[in-house]
Amino acid sequence: LVKLSASNVNANAKSIAEYLQLSASERAITSLPMYYSYGLSVINSHLSIGASLVLTEDSVIDESFWQLFNQHQCTSFAGVPYSYELLKRSGFEDRQIPSLRYMTQAGGKLPKELVEYYALLAEKKGWRFYVMYGQTEATARMSYLPPDKIRSHLGSMGVPIPEGRFEL
């Protein structure tokens, strides 16, 4: 078990909201379980700035998930490497998702080929794609790779989140 202070959770949520450039108009869908640190950080970061959540337990490969996504005009998608593998196999590239603004990936290392695939897809569709690194004991996210640096820094864990730092 990992014990976190309320101030640590709050600081991390606000830092995530800052680097993702979240506003109260965001609408995230629960593509990850709430009991998982990354899923909970999506909830915390959005609620910390007054954004909305769409709750579902549907899988990202269920048509009902994407119907709900479009019906409620969700603005973001959060996934682990397996989520992104499933999306690619299910023809995600051809989906019409007009409200989508950005996608985030954490919860394990996404293969470089898929990082590049989604970075190119995001450029083509006008989305932002963030690759992130985190640890539960640090309240989910410790670094992110800015979308404009992904293709030139494939494999990098990125830069520290705002107010964070790394030391060797």
PDB file of C-alpha atoms in Angstrom:
ATOM      1  CA  LEU A   1       0.000   0.000   0.000  1.00  0.00           C
ATOM      2  CA  VAL A   2       1.039   3.568  -0.623  1.00  0.00           C
ATOM      3  CA  LYS A   3      -0.043   6.344   1.714  1.00  0.00           C
ATOM      4  CA  LEU A   4      -0.389   9.795   0.184  1.00  0.00           C
ATOM      5  CA  SER A   5      -1.273  13.098   1.782  1.00  0.00           C
ATOM      6  CA  ALA A   6      -4.253  15.099   0.582  1.00  0.00           C
ATOM      7  CA  SER A   7      -1.913  17.965  -0.305  1.00  0.00           C
ATOM      8  CA  ASN A   8       0.243  15.613  -2.423  1.00  0.00           C
ATOM      9  CA  VAL A   9      -2.794  14.327  -4.351  1.00  0.00           C
ATOM     10  CA  ASN A  10      -4.082  17.888  -4.826  1.00  0.00           C
ATOM     11  CA  ALA A  11      -0.698  19.234  -5.972  1.00  0.00           C
ATOM     12  CA  ASN A  12      -0.316  16.402  -8.475  1.00  0.00           C
ATOM     13  CA  ALA A  13      -3.849  16.953  -9.844  1.00  0.00           C
ATOM     14  CA  LYS A  14      -3.204  20.659 -10.332  1.00  0.00           C
ATOM     15  CA  SER A  15       0.167  19.996 -11.964  1.00  0.00           C
ATOM     16  CA  ILE A  16      -1.426  17.541 -14.406  1.00  0.00           C
ATOM     17  CA  ALA A  17      -4.185  20.047 -15.194  1.00  0.00           C
ATOM     18  CA  GLU A  18      -1.509  22.665 -15.885  1.00  0.00           C
ATOM     19  CA  TYR A  19       0.631  20.724 -18.349  1.00  0.00           C
ATOM     20  CA  LEU A  20      -2.399  19.218 -20.117  1.00  0.00           C
ATOM     21  CA  GLN A  21      -3.818  22.748 -20.378  1.00  0.00           C
ATOM     22  CA  LEU A  22      -7.140  21.633 -18.914  1.00  0.00           C
ATOM     23  CA  SER A  23     -10.072  23.982 -18.515  1.00  0.00           C
ATOM     24  CA  ALA A  24     -13.494  23.636 -16.945  1.00  0.00           C
ATOM     25  CA  SER A  25     -14.891  22.848 -20.410  1.00  0.00           C
ATOM     26  CA  GLU A  26     -13.091  19.468 -20.505  1.00  0.00           C
ATOM     27  CA  ARG A  27     -15.102  16.267 -20.370  1.00  0.00           C
ATOM     28  CA  ALA A  28     -13.117  13.111 -19.605  1.00  0.00           C
ATOM     29  CA  ILE A  29     -14.504   9.603 -19.940  1.00  0.00           C
ATOM     30  CA  THR A  30     -13.535   6.933 -17.417  1.00  0.00           C
ATOM     31  CA  SER A  31     -11.587   4.653 -19.741  1.00  0.00           C
ATOM     32  CA  LEU A  32      -9.553   3.398 -16.762  1.00  0.00           C
ATOM     33  CA  PRO A  33     -10.812   2.086 -13.424  1.00  0.00           C
ATOM     34  CA  MET A  34     -11.056   4.540 -10.528  1.00  0.00           C
ATOM     35  CA  TYR A  35      -9.108   2.211  -8.217  1.00  0.00           C
ATOM     36  CA  TYR A  36      -6.080   2.415 -10.530  1.00  0.00           C
ATOM     37  CA  SER A  37      -3.756   5.347  -9.781  1.00  0.00           C
ATOM     38  CA  TYR A  38      -3.760   6.613 -13.384  1.00  0.00           C
ATOM     39  CA  GLY A  39      -7.547   6.361 -13.618  1.00  0.00           C
ATOM     40  CA  LEU A  40      -7.942   8.191 -10.322  1.00  0.00           C
ATOM     41  CA  SER A  41      -5.500  10.895 -11.417  1.00  0.00           C
ATOM     42  CA  VAL A  42      -7.660  11.573 -14.496  1.00  0.00           C
ATOM     43  CA  ILE A  43     -10.628  12.052 -12.176  1.00  0.00           C
ATOM     44  CA  ASN A  44      -8.667  14.198  -9.690  1.00  0.00           C
ATOM     45  CA  SER A  45      -7.086  16.447 -12.325  1.00  0.00           C
ATOM     46  CA  HIS A  46     -10.411  17.125 -14.015  1.00  0.00           C
ATOM     47  CA  LEU A  47     -12.399  17.702 -10.836  1.00  0.00           C
ATOM     48  CA  SER A  48      -9.657  19.999  -9.481  1.00  0.00           C
ATOM     49  CA  ILE A  49     -10.431  22.551 -12.194  1.00  0.00           C
ATOM     50  CA  GLY A  50     -14.201  22.053 -12.350  1.00  0.00           C
ATOM     51  CA  ALA A  51     -14.284  19.885 -15.483  1.00  0.00           C
ATOM     52  CA  SER A  52     -16.786  17.073 -16.084  1.00  0.00           C
ATOM     53  CA  LEU A  53     -16.583  13.288 -16.133  1.00  0.00           C
ATOM     54  CA  VAL A  54     -18.525  10.707 -18.090  1.00  0.00           C
ATOM     55  CA  LEU A  55     -18.701   7.479 -16.116  1.00  0.00           C
ATOM     56  CA  THR A  56     -18.667   4.116 -17.881  1.00  0.00           C
ATOM     57  CA  GLU A  57     -17.396   0.607 -17.347  1.00  0.00           C
ATOM     58  CA  ASP A  58     -17.548  -0.199 -21.080  1.00  0.00           C
ATOM     59  CA  SER A  59     -14.383  -1.370 -22.817  1.00  0.00           C
ATOM     60  CA  VAL A  60     -12.630   0.906 -25.287  1.00  0.00           C
ATOM     61  CA  ILE A  61     -13.355  -1.673 -28.001  1.00  0.00           C
ATOM     62  CA  ASP A  62     -17.113  -1.663 -27.315  1.00  0.00           C
ATOM     63  CA  GLU A  63     -19.131   0.423 -29.747  1.00  0.00           C
ATOM     64  CA  SER A  64     -21.169   1.617 -26.738  1.00  0.00           C
ATOM     65  CA  PHE A  65     -18.028   3.271 -25.289  1.00  0.00           C
ATOM     66  CA  TRP A  66     -17.580   5.416 -28.418  1.00  0.00           C
ATOM     67  CA  GLN A  67     -21.299   6.158 -28.710  1.00  0.00           C
ATOM     68  CA  LEU A  68     -21.204   7.475 -25.144  1.00  0.00           C
ATOM     69  CA  PHE A  69     -17.974   9.362 -25.918  1.00  0.00           C
ATOM     70  CA  ASN A  70     -19.587  11.133 -28.891  1.00  0.00           C
ATOM     71  CA  GLN A  71     -22.988  11.599 -27.228  1.00  0.00           C
ATOM     72  CA  HIS A  72     -21.407  13.509 -24.343  1.00  0.00           C
ATOM     73  CA  GLN A  73     -18.746  15.192 -26.503  1.00  0.00           C
ATOM     74  CA  CYS A  74     -15.824  13.928 -24.459  1.00  0.00           C
ATOM     75  CA  THR A  75     -12.612  15.838 -25.017  1.00  0.00           C
ATOM     76  CA  SER A  76      -9.980  13.332 -23.909  1.00  0.00           C
ATOM     77  CA  PHE A  77      -8.978   9.709 -23.849  1.00  0.00           C
ATOM     78  CA  ALA A  78      -6.592   8.143 -21.315  1.00  0.00           C
ATOM     79  CA  GLY A  79      -5.094   4.727 -21.891  1.00  0.00           C
ATOM     80  CA  VAL A  80      -2.417   2.244 -20.918  1.00  0.00           C
ATOM     81  CA  PRO A  81      -0.299   0.477 -23.567  1.00  0.00           C
ATOM     82  CA  TYR A  82      -2.843  -2.329 -23.941  1.00  0.00           C
ATOM     83  CA  SER A  83      -5.624   0.232 -24.554  1.00  0.00           C
ATOM     84  CA  TYR A  84      -3.641   1.718 -27.414  1.00  0.00           C
ATOM     85  CA  GLU A  85      -2.874  -1.702 -28.874  1.00  0.00           C
ATOM     86  CA  LEU A  86      -6.597  -2.549 -28.797  1.00  0.00           C
ATOM     87  CA  LEU A  87      -7.531   0.762 -30.397  1.00  0.00           C
ATOM     88  CA  LYS A  88      -5.139   0.255 -33.284  1.00  0.00           C
ATOM     89  CA  ARG A  89      -6.434  -3.276 -33.942  1.00  0.00           C
ATOM     90  CA  SER A  90     -10.042  -2.105 -33.796  1.00  0.00           C
ATOM     91  CA  GLY A  91      -9.740   0.532 -36.552  1.00  0.00           C
ATOM     92  CA  PHE A  92      -9.589   3.561 -34.255  1.00  0.00           C
ATOM     93  CA  GLU A  93      -7.864   5.621 -36.937  1.00  0.00           C
ATOM     94  CA  ASP A  94     -11.076   5.674 -38.991  1.00  0.00           C
ATOM     95  CA  ARG A  95     -13.378   6.748 -36.148  1.00  0.00           C
ATOM     96  CA  GLN A  96     -15.069  10.118 -36.315  1.00  0.00           C
ATOM     97  CA  ILE A  97     -14.524  11.773 -32.925  1.00  0.00           C
ATOM     98  CA  PRO A  98     -15.046  15.507 -33.447  1.00  0.00           C
ATOM     99  CA  SER A  99     -14.871  16.489 -29.759  1.00  0.00           C
ATOM    100  CA  LEU A 100     -11.546  14.755 -29.010  1.00  0.00           C
ATOM    101  CA  ARG A 101      -8.796  17.261 -28.165  1.00  0.00           C
ATOM    102  CA  TYR A 102      -6.079  15.127 -26.595  1.00  0.00           C
ATOM    103  CA  MET A 103      -5.002  11.610 -25.662  1.00  0.00           C
ATOM    104  CA  THR A 104      -2.753  10.551 -22.785  1.00  0.00           C
ATOM    105  CA  GLN A 105      -0.753   7.381 -22.287  1.00  0.00           C
ATOM    106  CA  ALA A 106       0.829   6.026 -19.098  1.00  0.00           C
ATOM    107  CA  GLY A 107       0.783   2.829 -17.067  1.00  0.00           C
ATOM    108  CA  GLY A 108       3.729   1.223 -18.828  1.00  0.00           C
ATOM    109  CA  LYS A 109       6.043   1.796 -21.732  1.00  0.00           C
ATOM    110  CA  LEU A 110       4.281   2.051 -25.083  1.00  0.00           C
ATOM    111  CA  PRO A 111       6.435   0.549 -27.866  1.00  0.00           C
ATOM    112  CA  LYS A 112       8.190   3.232 -29.921  1.00  0.00           C
ATOM    113  CA  GLU A 113       6.326   2.164 -33.062  1.00  0.00           C
ATOM    114  CA  LEU A 114       2.988   2.829 -31.376  1.00  0.00           C
ATOM    115  CA  VAL A 115       4.186   6.117 -29.876  1.00  0.00           C
ATOM    116  CA  GLU A 116       5.119   7.280 -33.355  1.00  0.00           C
ATOM    117  CA  TYR A 117       1.884   5.897 -34.846  1.00  0.00           C
ATOM    118  CA  TYR A 118      -0.279   7.831 -32.364  1.00  0.00           C
ATOM    119  CA  ALA A 119       1.870  10.967 -32.580  1.00  0.00           C
ATOM    120  CA  LEU A 120       1.372  11.000 -36.358  1.00  0.00           C
ATOM    121  CA  LEU A 121      -2.343  10.227 -36.030  1.00  0.00           C
ATOM    122  CA  ALA A 122      -2.742  13.049 -33.519  1.00  0.00           C
ATOM    123  CA  GLU A 123      -0.968  15.481 -35.857  1.00  0.00           C
ATOM    124  CA  LYS A 124      -3.193  14.380 -38.730  1.00  0.00           C
ATOM    125  CA  LYS A 125      -6.410  14.712 -36.699  1.00  0.00           C
ATOM    126  CA  GLY A 126      -5.470  17.906 -34.832  1.00  0.00           C
ATOM    127  CA  TRP A 127      -5.225  16.278 -31.389  1.00  0.00           C
ATOM    128  CA  ARG A 128      -2.473  16.412 -28.787  1.00  0.00           C
ATOM    129  CA  PHE A 129      -0.887  13.113 -27.707  1.00  0.00           C
ATOM    130  CA  TYR A 130       0.942  12.976 -24.370  1.00  0.00           C
ATOM    131  CA  VAL A 131       3.226  10.151 -23.285  1.00  0.00           C
ATOM    132  CA  MET A 132       3.638  10.192 -19.530  1.00  0.00           C
ATOM    133  CA  TYR A 133       5.571   8.424 -16.807  1.00  0.00           C
ATOM    134  CA  GLY A 134       4.472   7.969 -13.235  1.00  0.00           C
ATOM    135  CA  GLN A 135       4.567   5.926 -10.075  1.00  0.00           C
ATOM    136  CA  THR A 136       1.788   5.262  -7.612  1.00  0.00           C
ATOM    137  CA  GLU A 137       3.903   6.453  -4.700  1.00  0.00           C
ATOM    138  CA  ALA A 138       4.278   9.810  -6.465  1.00  0.00           C
ATOM    139  CA  THR A 139       0.506  10.194  -7.019  1.00  0.00           C
ATOM    140  CA  ALA A 140       0.477   8.843 -10.548  1.00  0.00           C
ATOM    141  CA  ARG A 141       2.443  11.168 -12.796  1.00  0.00           C
ATOM    142  CA  MET A 142       5.999  12.385 -12.545  1.00  0.00           C
ATOM    143  CA  SER A 143       6.835  13.405 -16.105  1.00  0.00           C
ATOM    144  CA  TYR A 144       5.353  13.948 -19.537  1.00  0.00           C
ATOM    145  CA  LEU A 145       6.674  14.204 -23.049  1.00  0.00           C
ATOM    146  CA  PRO A 146       5.204  17.312 -24.701  1.00  0.00           C
ATOM    147  CA  PRO A 147       3.340  16.470 -27.929  1.00  0.00           C
ATOM    148  CA  ASP A 148       5.676  18.596 -30.063  1.00  0.00           C
ATOM    149  CA  LYS A 149       8.713  16.643 -28.788  1.00  0.00           C
ATOM    150  CA  ILE A 150       7.415  13.089 -29.151  1.00  0.00           C
ATOM    151  CA  ARG A 151       8.718  12.268 -32.618  1.00  0.00           C
ATOM    152  CA  SER A 152      12.154  13.792 -31.981  1.00  0.00           C
ATOM    153  CA  HIS A 153      12.505  12.128 -28.560  1.00  0.00           C
ATOM    154  CA  LEU A 154      10.967   8.668 -29.035  1.00  0.00           C
ATOM    155  CA  GLY A 155      11.543   6.570 -25.932  1.00  0.00           C
ATOM    156  CA  SER A 156      12.071   9.546 -23.617  1.00  0.00           C
ATOM    157  CA  MET A 157      10.158   9.801 -20.356  1.00  0.00           C
ATOM    158  CA  GLY A 158       9.968  13.549 -20.934  1.00  0.00           C
ATOM    159  CA  VAL A 159      10.258  16.447 -18.547  1.00  0.00           C
ATOM    160  CA  PRO A 160       9.188  16.715 -14.899  1.00  0.00           C
ATOM    161  CA  ILE A 161       5.623  17.826 -14.264  1.00  0.00           C
ATOM    162  CA  PRO A 162       5.264  21.471 -13.170  1.00  0.00           C
ATOM    163  CA  GLU A 163       6.722  21.970  -9.679  1.00  0.00           C
ATOM    164  CA  GLY A 164       8.570  18.650  -9.996  1.00  0.00           C
ATOM    165  CA  ARG A 165      12.219  17.803 -10.550  1.00  0.00           C
ATOM    166  CA  PHE A 166      14.448  14.800 -11.153  1.00  0.00           C
ATOM    167  CA  GLU A 167      17.913  14.271  -9.722  1.00  0.00           C
ATOM    168  CA  LEU A 168      20.505  11.611 -10.474  1.00  0.00           C
TER     169      LEU A 168
END
